[in-house]
Amino acid sequence: MKIGILKERRAHEKRCAATPETVKKYIGLGAEVVIETGAGIAASIPDAIFEAAGAKIAPDAAAATAGADIVLKVQRPMTSAEGTDELGKLAKGTTLIAILNPHGAKEQIPAYASAGIDAMAMELVPRITRAQSMDVLSSQANLAGYKAVVDAAAEYNRAFPMMMTAAGTVAPARVLVMGAGVAGLQAIATARRLGAIVSATDVRPASKEQVASLGATFVAVEDEEFKQAETAAGYAKPMSEAYQAKQAALIAETIKKQDIVITTALIPGRKAPVLVTEEMVKTMKPGAVIVDLAVEQGGNCPLSELGQVVEKHGVKLVGHANVPSRLAADSTALYAKNLLNFVTLLIDKETKQLKINWEDEIVKGVALTKGGQVIHPAFQGQ
C-alpha cells in the first residue's frame, strides 16, 4: 500500500499533510510513504527529516502519486484550469483525503467522480465523540483563534494589560470576541492571558457558560429564539431578522467601548454573516483593531479585505488569508495527526491494506465520491 503526499501549491498555504511522526506511524501500519520534494519546507520540515523518518522523496507530483492507494493533501488539488493540473495526476481508484472545500468548490466534486477518485473531505468529519481526534476544523480553528489575538496585538498601538508605573497607569485593552466556537474560545483565553478585559457574544446558548468559564463577560439578547439557536450538531442556526436587529443594537452599543474586535462567525456552506457594519466601525475608537477570521467567506465586516490590513474610519481591519497557515509548523502537526487518525480507520490491521467500511458513520460523513459516483447526499445533483 502506497501513501502519496503532495506539496501544496495554492496561495497562502504553508502547511503539509504529514510530519515525521505520522510518516513513522503510516510505515508501522504497513504503508510505503512517498512525499513530493519540498512538501514540508514551509512548515519547517526539510526533505532530509522526512527521509530519516522512513519516507521516500519523489522529484515531482507525478512521481509522488504514481501507484498511490491514498493521496493526502491539505487543500483540494488544483486543476488544469488553475494552471497546474494536480487532479489529473491522480489515477483512477485513488482515495484522495484533504480539506476539499465542497461547499465553496462544488463544481470540482463531479470532476472527482469522473476521474474515478474516491474523494473524502476532512472538514465534513461528523462532530461525534469517536471522531474528535479527526476534527480538522477544530484543530485549525484553535490555532486561528490564538493567532488572531497575536495579530491584533501587533497592529494595536497600545498595551494589552494594565500597567501601573511611576509615570502613570496604562489602562487594559478591551477586547470583544464575536462567535464563541473553537476559534472564539481560544481567542478569549489568549486575550485574557495577555491581560485584556474580554467580552464575547454568540447566538448559541451553550456558549454562555463556556465564555464565563474563561473569565469573559457574555453579551447577547437572551430571548426565546436565543434559547433555540443551536443545531443538534452544535452549529449556530441562522437567526430571524428581528433577532438580528435586536442583537445588532446591543452590539452597536458594546462595540463603541472596544479597543479590539475579533470576529469568528461562520455557518457551513453559507456566506459569513455581517456582524460589524460600517456604521459600527465609524463609532469605534481611533486606533481600534478588527481581526476578521471570516474574511475568506465574505467577512463578518464588509470593510475587511482578503489578505490585507487596511485602515478605514480610523480603525485597522486585519483580513489575513489562511490564518492557521501563519502558524505552519503547529497547524501542520495537528492536521497531520487528524489525517493519521482518519487513515488508520481505513486500513486493515491484519492485511495492512486499504479496507474502507463505507457504512462507517465517519466515512459516510466525509465521502464525496465513490466508484465514479457522487455519493454524499448533500452534494448529489450538483
Coordinates of C-alpha atoms in Angstrom, one line a residue:
M1 CA 0.0 0.0 0.0
K2 CA 1.4 3.4 -1.0
I3 CA 0.5 6.8 0.5
G4 CA 1.5 9.8 -1.6
I5 CA 1.8 13.3 -0.1
L6 CA 1.9 16.3 -2.4
K7 CA 3.4 19.7 -1.9
E8 CA 0.8 22.5 -1.5
R9 CA 0.6 25.0 -4.4
R10 CA -2.3 27.2 -3.5
A11 CA -1.7 30.8 -2.5
H12 CA -1.1 31.4 1.3
E13 CA -0.7 27.7 2.0
K14 CA 2.3 26.7 4.0
R15 CA 1.0 23.6 5.7
C16 CA 1.9 20.0 4.9
A17 CA -0.2 16.8 5.1
A18 CA 2.4 14.8 7.0
T19 CA 5.0 15.1 9.7
P20 CA 7.9 12.8 10.5
E21 CA 5.9 11.4 13.4
T22 CA 2.9 10.5 11.2
V23 CA 5.2 9.1 8.5
K24 CA 6.6 6.6 11.1
K25 CA 3.1 5.6 12.1
Y26 CA 2.0 5.0 8.5
I27 CA 5.0 2.8 7.9
G28 CA 4.1 1.0 11.1
L29 CA 0.7 0.4 9.6
G30 CA 2.4 -1.3 6.6
A31 CA 2.4 1.6 4.1
E32 CA 5.1 3.0 1.9
V33 CA 5.1 6.7 2.2
V34 CA 6.2 8.9 -0.8
I35 CA 6.5 12.6 -0.3
E36 CA 6.9 15.2 -3.1
T37 CA 10.2 17.1 -2.6
G38 CA 9.8 20.4 -0.7
A39 CA 6.3 19.5 0.7
G40 CA 7.3 20.3 4.2
I41 CA 9.8 23.1 3.8
A42 CA 7.3 25.9 4.6
A43 CA 6.3 24.1 7.7
S44 CA 10.0 23.7 8.8
I45 CA 10.3 20.1 7.8
P46 CA 13.1 19.6 5.2
D47 CA 13.2 16.5 2.9
A48 CA 16.1 15.0 4.9
I49 CA 13.9 14.8 8.1
F50 CA 11.2 13.1 6.2
E51 CA 13.7 10.6 4.8
A52 CA 15.1 10.0 8.3
A53 CA 11.6 9.0 9.3
G54 CA 11.4 6.5 6.6
A55 CA 9.7 8.3 3.7
K56 CA 10.8 8.3 0.1
I57 CA 11.2 11.7 -1.6
A58 CA 9.7 12.0 -5.1
P59 CA 11.1 14.6 -7.5
D60 CA 7.6 15.8 -8.5
A61 CA 3.9 15.4 -8.0
A62 CA 3.5 12.7 -10.7
A63 CA 6.1 10.5 -9.0
A64 CA 4.6 11.0 -5.6
T65 CA 1.1 9.9 -6.8
A66 CA 2.1 7.2 -9.2
G67 CA 0.6 3.9 -8.0
A68 CA -0.7 5.5 -4.7
D69 CA -3.6 4.0 -3.0
I70 CA -4.1 7.1 -0.8
V71 CA -3.1 10.7 -1.6
L72 CA -3.0 13.1 1.3
K73 CA -3.2 16.9 0.8
V74 CA -4.0 20.0 2.9
Q75 CA -6.1 21.8 0.3
R76 CA -8.0 20.4 -2.7
P77 CA -5.9 19.6 -5.8
M78 CA -5.5 22.2 -8.4
T79 CA -7.0 21.6 -11.9
S80 CA -5.7 22.4 -15.4
A81 CA -8.0 25.5 -15.4
E82 CA -6.0 26.8 -12.5
G83 CA -2.6 26.4 -14.2
T84 CA -1.2 23.3 -12.6
D85 CA -3.2 20.0 -13.0
E86 CA -2.7 18.1 -9.8
L87 CA -6.1 16.4 -10.1
G88 CA -5.0 14.9 -13.5
K89 CA -2.1 13.2 -11.8
L90 CA -4.3 11.1 -9.6
A91 CA -5.0 7.6 -11.0
K92 CA -8.5 6.0 -11.2
G93 CA -9.2 4.3 -7.9
T94 CA -7.1 6.6 -5.8
T95 CA -8.5 7.7 -2.4
L96 CA -8.0 11.4 -2.0
I97 CA -8.2 12.8 1.5
A98 CA -7.9 16.6 2.1
I99 CA -9.7 19.8 3.0
L100 CA -11.7 19.8 -0.2
N101 CA -14.0 22.8 0.4
P102 CA -17.0 21.1 -1.0
H103 CA -19.4 24.0 -0.3
G104 CA -17.1 26.5 -2.0
A105 CA -15.9 24.4 -4.8
K106 CA -19.0 22.3 -5.7
E107 CA -18.0 22.2 -9.4
Q108 CA -15.0 20.0 -8.5
I109 CA -17.0 17.2 -6.9
P110 CA -18.3 15.8 -10.2
A111 CA -14.7 16.0 -11.5
Y112 CA -13.5 13.7 -8.8
A113 CA -16.3 11.2 -9.8
S114 CA -15.4 11.5 -13.5
A115 CA -11.8 10.7 -12.7
G116 CA -12.8 7.7 -10.7
I117 CA -11.3 9.2 -7.5
D118 CA -12.8 8.4 -4.1
A119 CA -12.7 11.9 -2.6
M120 CA -13.0 12.5 1.2
A121 CA -13.4 16.0 2.6
M122 CA -11.9 16.2 6.1
E123 CA -13.9 19.3 7.1
L124 CA -17.1 17.2 6.9
V125 CA -16.0 14.9 9.8
P126 CA -19.1 14.5 12.0
R127 CA -18.9 16.1 15.4
I128 CA -19.2 12.9 17.4
T129 CA -17.0 11.7 20.3
R130 CA -15.4 9.0 18.2
A131 CA -14.3 11.5 15.6
Q132 CA -12.9 14.2 17.8
S133 CA -9.3 13.3 17.1
M134 CA -10.0 13.7 13.3
D135 CA -11.8 17.1 13.6
V136 CA -9.6 19.4 11.4
L137 CA -12.0 22.3 11.7
S138 CA -11.4 22.3 15.5
S139 CA -7.7 21.7 15.4
Q140 CA -7.1 24.5 12.9
A141 CA -9.6 27.0 14.4
N142 CA -7.9 26.6 17.7
L143 CA -4.7 28.0 16.3
A144 CA -6.5 30.6 14.3
G145 CA -8.1 32.0 17.4
Y146 CA -4.8 32.3 19.1
K147 CA -3.1 33.9 16.1
A148 CA -6.0 36.4 15.7
V149 CA -5.2 37.9 19.2
V150 CA -1.4 37.9 18.4
D151 CA -2.1 39.7 15.1
A152 CA -4.4 42.2 16.9
A153 CA -1.7 42.9 19.5
A154 CA 0.8 43.5 16.7
E155 CA -1.5 46.1 15.0
Y156 CA -2.8 47.7 18.2
N157 CA -0.6 50.7 19.2
R158 CA -1.2 50.3 22.9
A159 CA -0.5 47.6 25.5
F160 CA -2.9 44.8 26.4
P161 CA -2.5 44.5 30.2
M162 CA -2.9 47.2 32.9
M163 CA 0.4 48.6 33.9
M164 CA 1.0 50.7 36.9
T165 CA 4.2 52.7 36.7
A166 CA 5.7 55.7 38.5
A167 CA 4.8 57.7 35.4
G168 CA 1.1 56.7 35.4
T169 CA -1.2 53.8 34.8
V170 CA -1.8 52.1 31.4
A171 CA -5.4 51.0 31.1
P172 CA -6.0 47.4 29.9
A173 CA -7.3 46.8 26.4
R174 CA -10.9 46.0 25.9
V175 CA -11.5 43.0 23.6
L176 CA -14.8 41.8 22.1
V177 CA -14.8 38.3 20.6
M178 CA -17.7 37.7 18.3
G179 CA -18.5 34.0 17.9
A180 CA -17.6 31.6 20.8
G181 CA -16.8 28.5 18.8
V182 CA -13.4 26.8 19.0
A183 CA -11.6 29.9 17.5
G184 CA -13.5 32.3 19.6
L185 CA -12.9 30.5 22.9
Q186 CA -9.2 30.3 22.1
A187 CA -9.2 34.0 21.3
I188 CA -10.9 34.7 24.6
A189 CA -8.3 32.6 26.5
T190 CA -5.4 34.2 24.7
A191 CA -6.6 37.8 25.2
R192 CA -7.2 37.1 28.9
R193 CA -3.6 35.7 29.2
L194 CA -2.4 39.0 27.7
G195 CA -4.3 40.9 30.4
A196 CA -7.2 42.3 28.4
I197 CA -10.7 42.9 29.7
V198 CA -12.7 40.5 27.5
S199 CA -16.3 40.2 26.5
A200 CA -17.8 37.8 24.0
T201 CA -21.0 37.2 22.0
D202 CA -22.6 34.2 20.3
V203 CA -26.1 33.1 19.3
R204 CA -25.7 29.6 20.8
P205 CA -27.0 29.3 24.4
A206 CA -24.3 26.7 25.4
S207 CA -21.6 29.3 24.7
K208 CA -22.6 31.5 27.7
E209 CA -21.3 29.1 30.3
Q210 CA -18.1 28.4 28.2
V211 CA -17.4 32.2 27.9
A212 CA -17.9 32.7 31.6
S213 CA -15.6 29.8 32.5
L214 CA -12.8 31.7 30.7
G215 CA -13.4 34.8 32.7
A216 CA -15.1 36.9 29.9
T217 CA -18.4 38.7 30.0
F218 CA -21.2 37.3 27.8
V219 CA -23.1 39.8 25.6
A220 CA -26.3 38.6 23.9
V221 CA -30.1 39.2 23.7
E222 CA -31.3 36.2 25.6
D223 CA -34.8 35.8 24.4
E224 CA -36.8 32.6 23.4
E225 CA -35.3 32.5 19.9
F226 CA -31.8 32.7 21.5
K227 CA -32.6 29.6 23.6
Q228 CA -33.3 27.6 20.4
A229 CA -30.4 28.8 18.3
E230 CA -28.2 25.7 18.1
T231 CA -28.4 22.7 15.8
A232 CA -28.0 19.1 17.2
A233 CA -24.5 19.1 15.7
G234 CA -23.5 22.1 17.7
Y235 CA -23.5 24.7 14.9
A236 CA -25.2 28.1 15.1
K237 CA -28.6 28.3 13.3
P238 CA -29.4 31.3 11.1
M239 CA -31.3 33.8 13.2
S240 CA -34.5 35.8 12.3
E241 CA -34.2 39.3 11.0
A242 CA -36.0 40.5 14.2
Y243 CA -33.4 38.8 16.5
Q244 CA -30.6 40.1 14.3
A245 CA -31.8 43.6 14.7
K246 CA -32.0 43.4 18.5
Q247 CA -28.6 41.8 18.7
A248 CA -27.1 44.3 16.3
A249 CA -28.4 47.2 18.5
L250 CA -26.8 45.6 21.6
I251 CA -23.5 45.0 19.8
A252 CA -23.6 48.6 18.4
E253 CA -23.6 49.9 21.9
T254 CA -21.0 47.4 23.1
I255 CA -18.6 47.9 20.2
K256 CA -18.2 51.7 20.8
K257 CA -16.3 50.8 24.0
Q258 CA -13.9 48.2 22.5
D259 CA -10.3 48.6 21.5
I260 CA -10.2 45.3 19.6
V261 CA -12.9 43.2 18.0
I262 CA -12.2 39.6 16.8
T263 CA -14.9 38.1 14.6
T264 CA -15.1 34.3 14.0
A265 CA -18.7 33.6 13.0
L266 CA -19.2 31.1 10.1
I267 CA -22.1 29.0 9.1
P268 CA -21.1 25.9 6.9
G269 CA -22.0 26.4 3.3
R270 CA -23.1 30.0 3.6
K271 CA -21.6 33.4 3.2
A272 CA -20.3 34.8 6.5
P273 CA -22.9 36.8 8.4
V274 CA -22.3 40.5 8.7
L275 CA -21.7 41.3 12.4
V276 CA -19.9 44.6 12.3
T277 CA -21.4 47.2 9.9
E278 CA -19.6 50.2 8.5
E279 CA -21.8 52.4 10.8
M280 CA -20.4 50.4 13.8
V281 CA -16.9 50.8 12.6
K282 CA -17.4 54.6 12.4
T283 CA -18.3 54.6 16.1
M284 CA -15.2 52.8 17.3
K285 CA -12.2 54.5 18.9
P286 CA -9.4 55.8 16.7
G287 CA -6.7 53.2 16.6
A288 CA -9.1 50.3 17.3
V289 CA -8.5 47.0 15.6
I290 CA -10.8 44.5 14.0
V291 CA -9.5 41.0 13.1
D292 CA -11.9 39.3 10.7
L293 CA -11.4 35.5 10.8
A294 CA -14.3 35.0 8.4
V295 CA -12.8 37.2 5.6
E296 CA -12.3 34.2 3.3
Q297 CA -16.1 33.6 3.3
G298 CA -17.0 37.2 2.7
G299 CA -16.2 38.6 6.1
N300 CA -18.1 39.4 9.3
C301 CA -17.3 43.1 8.5
P302 CA -17.9 44.3 4.9
L303 CA -14.9 46.6 5.1
S304 CA -12.4 43.8 5.6
E305 CA -10.2 42.9 2.6
L306 CA -8.9 39.4 2.0
G307 CA -5.2 39.2 2.5
Q308 CA -4.9 42.8 3.6
V309 CA -4.5 45.0 6.6
V310 CA -6.4 48.2 5.8
E311 CA -7.4 51.3 7.8
K312 CA -10.9 52.7 7.4
H313 CA -12.6 55.4 9.6
G314 CA -9.5 55.4 11.8
V315 CA -9.9 51.6 12.5
K316 CA -7.4 48.9 11.4
L317 CA -9.1 45.9 9.7
V318 CA -7.0 42.8 9.6
G319 CA -8.0 40.3 7.0
H320 CA -5.2 37.8 6.7
A321 CA -5.9 34.8 4.5
N322 CA -5.5 31.2 5.8
V323 CA -4.7 32.2 9.4
P324 CA -3.8 28.6 10.5
S325 CA -1.1 28.5 7.8
R326 CA 0.5 31.5 9.5
L327 CA 1.5 29.1 12.3
A328 CA 2.5 26.4 9.7
A329 CA 4.6 24.2 11.9
D330 CA 1.9 23.7 14.6
S331 CA -1.0 23.6 12.2
T332 CA 0.8 21.0 10.2
A333 CA 1.4 18.9 13.3
L334 CA -2.2 19.0 14.3
Y335 CA -3.7 18.5 10.8
A336 CA -1.3 15.6 10.0
K337 CA -2.4 13.9 13.2
N338 CA -6.1 14.4 12.3
L339 CA -5.3 12.7 8.9
L340 CA -3.4 9.8 10.6
N341 CA -6.3 9.1 12.9
F342 CA -8.7 9.0 10.0
V343 CA -6.5 7.0 7.7
T344 CA -5.9 4.4 10.5
L345 CA -9.7 3.8 10.4
L346 CA -9.4 2.8 6.7
I347 CA -6.5 0.3 6.9
D348 CA -7.0 -3.3 7.8
K349 CA -4.6 -4.2 10.6
E350 CA -4.1 -7.8 9.5
T351 CA -3.7 -7.4 5.8
K352 CA -2.2 -3.9 6.0
Q353 CA -4.2 -2.9 3.0
L354 CA -6.8 -0.3 2.4
K355 CA -10.2 -1.6 3.5
I356 CA -12.8 1.1 3.7
N357 CA -16.0 0.4 5.6
W358 CA -18.4 2.7 3.6
E359 CA -21.1 2.2 6.2
D360 CA -19.0 3.6 9.0
E361 CA -20.6 6.8 10.3
I362 CA -17.4 8.8 9.9
V363 CA -16.7 7.6 6.4
K364 CA -20.3 8.3 5.3
G365 CA -19.9 11.8 6.7
V366 CA -16.8 12.7 4.7
A367 CA -17.0 10.6 1.5
L368 CA -18.0 12.8 -1.5
T369 CA -17.4 10.3 -4.3
K370 CA -17.0 6.5 -4.7
G371 CA -16.5 4.4 -7.8
G372 CA -17.3 7.2 -10.3
Q373 CA -20.4 8.5 -8.5
V374 CA -21.1 11.4 -6.2
I375 CA -22.4 9.7 -3.0
H376 CA -22.7 12.4 -0.4
P377 CA -26.4 13.3 -0.1
A378 CA -25.6 17.0 0.4
F379 CA -23.9 17.2 -3.0
Q380 CA -25.7 14.8 -5.2
G381 CA -27.2 16.5 -8.3
Q382 CA -24.7 19.4 -8.1

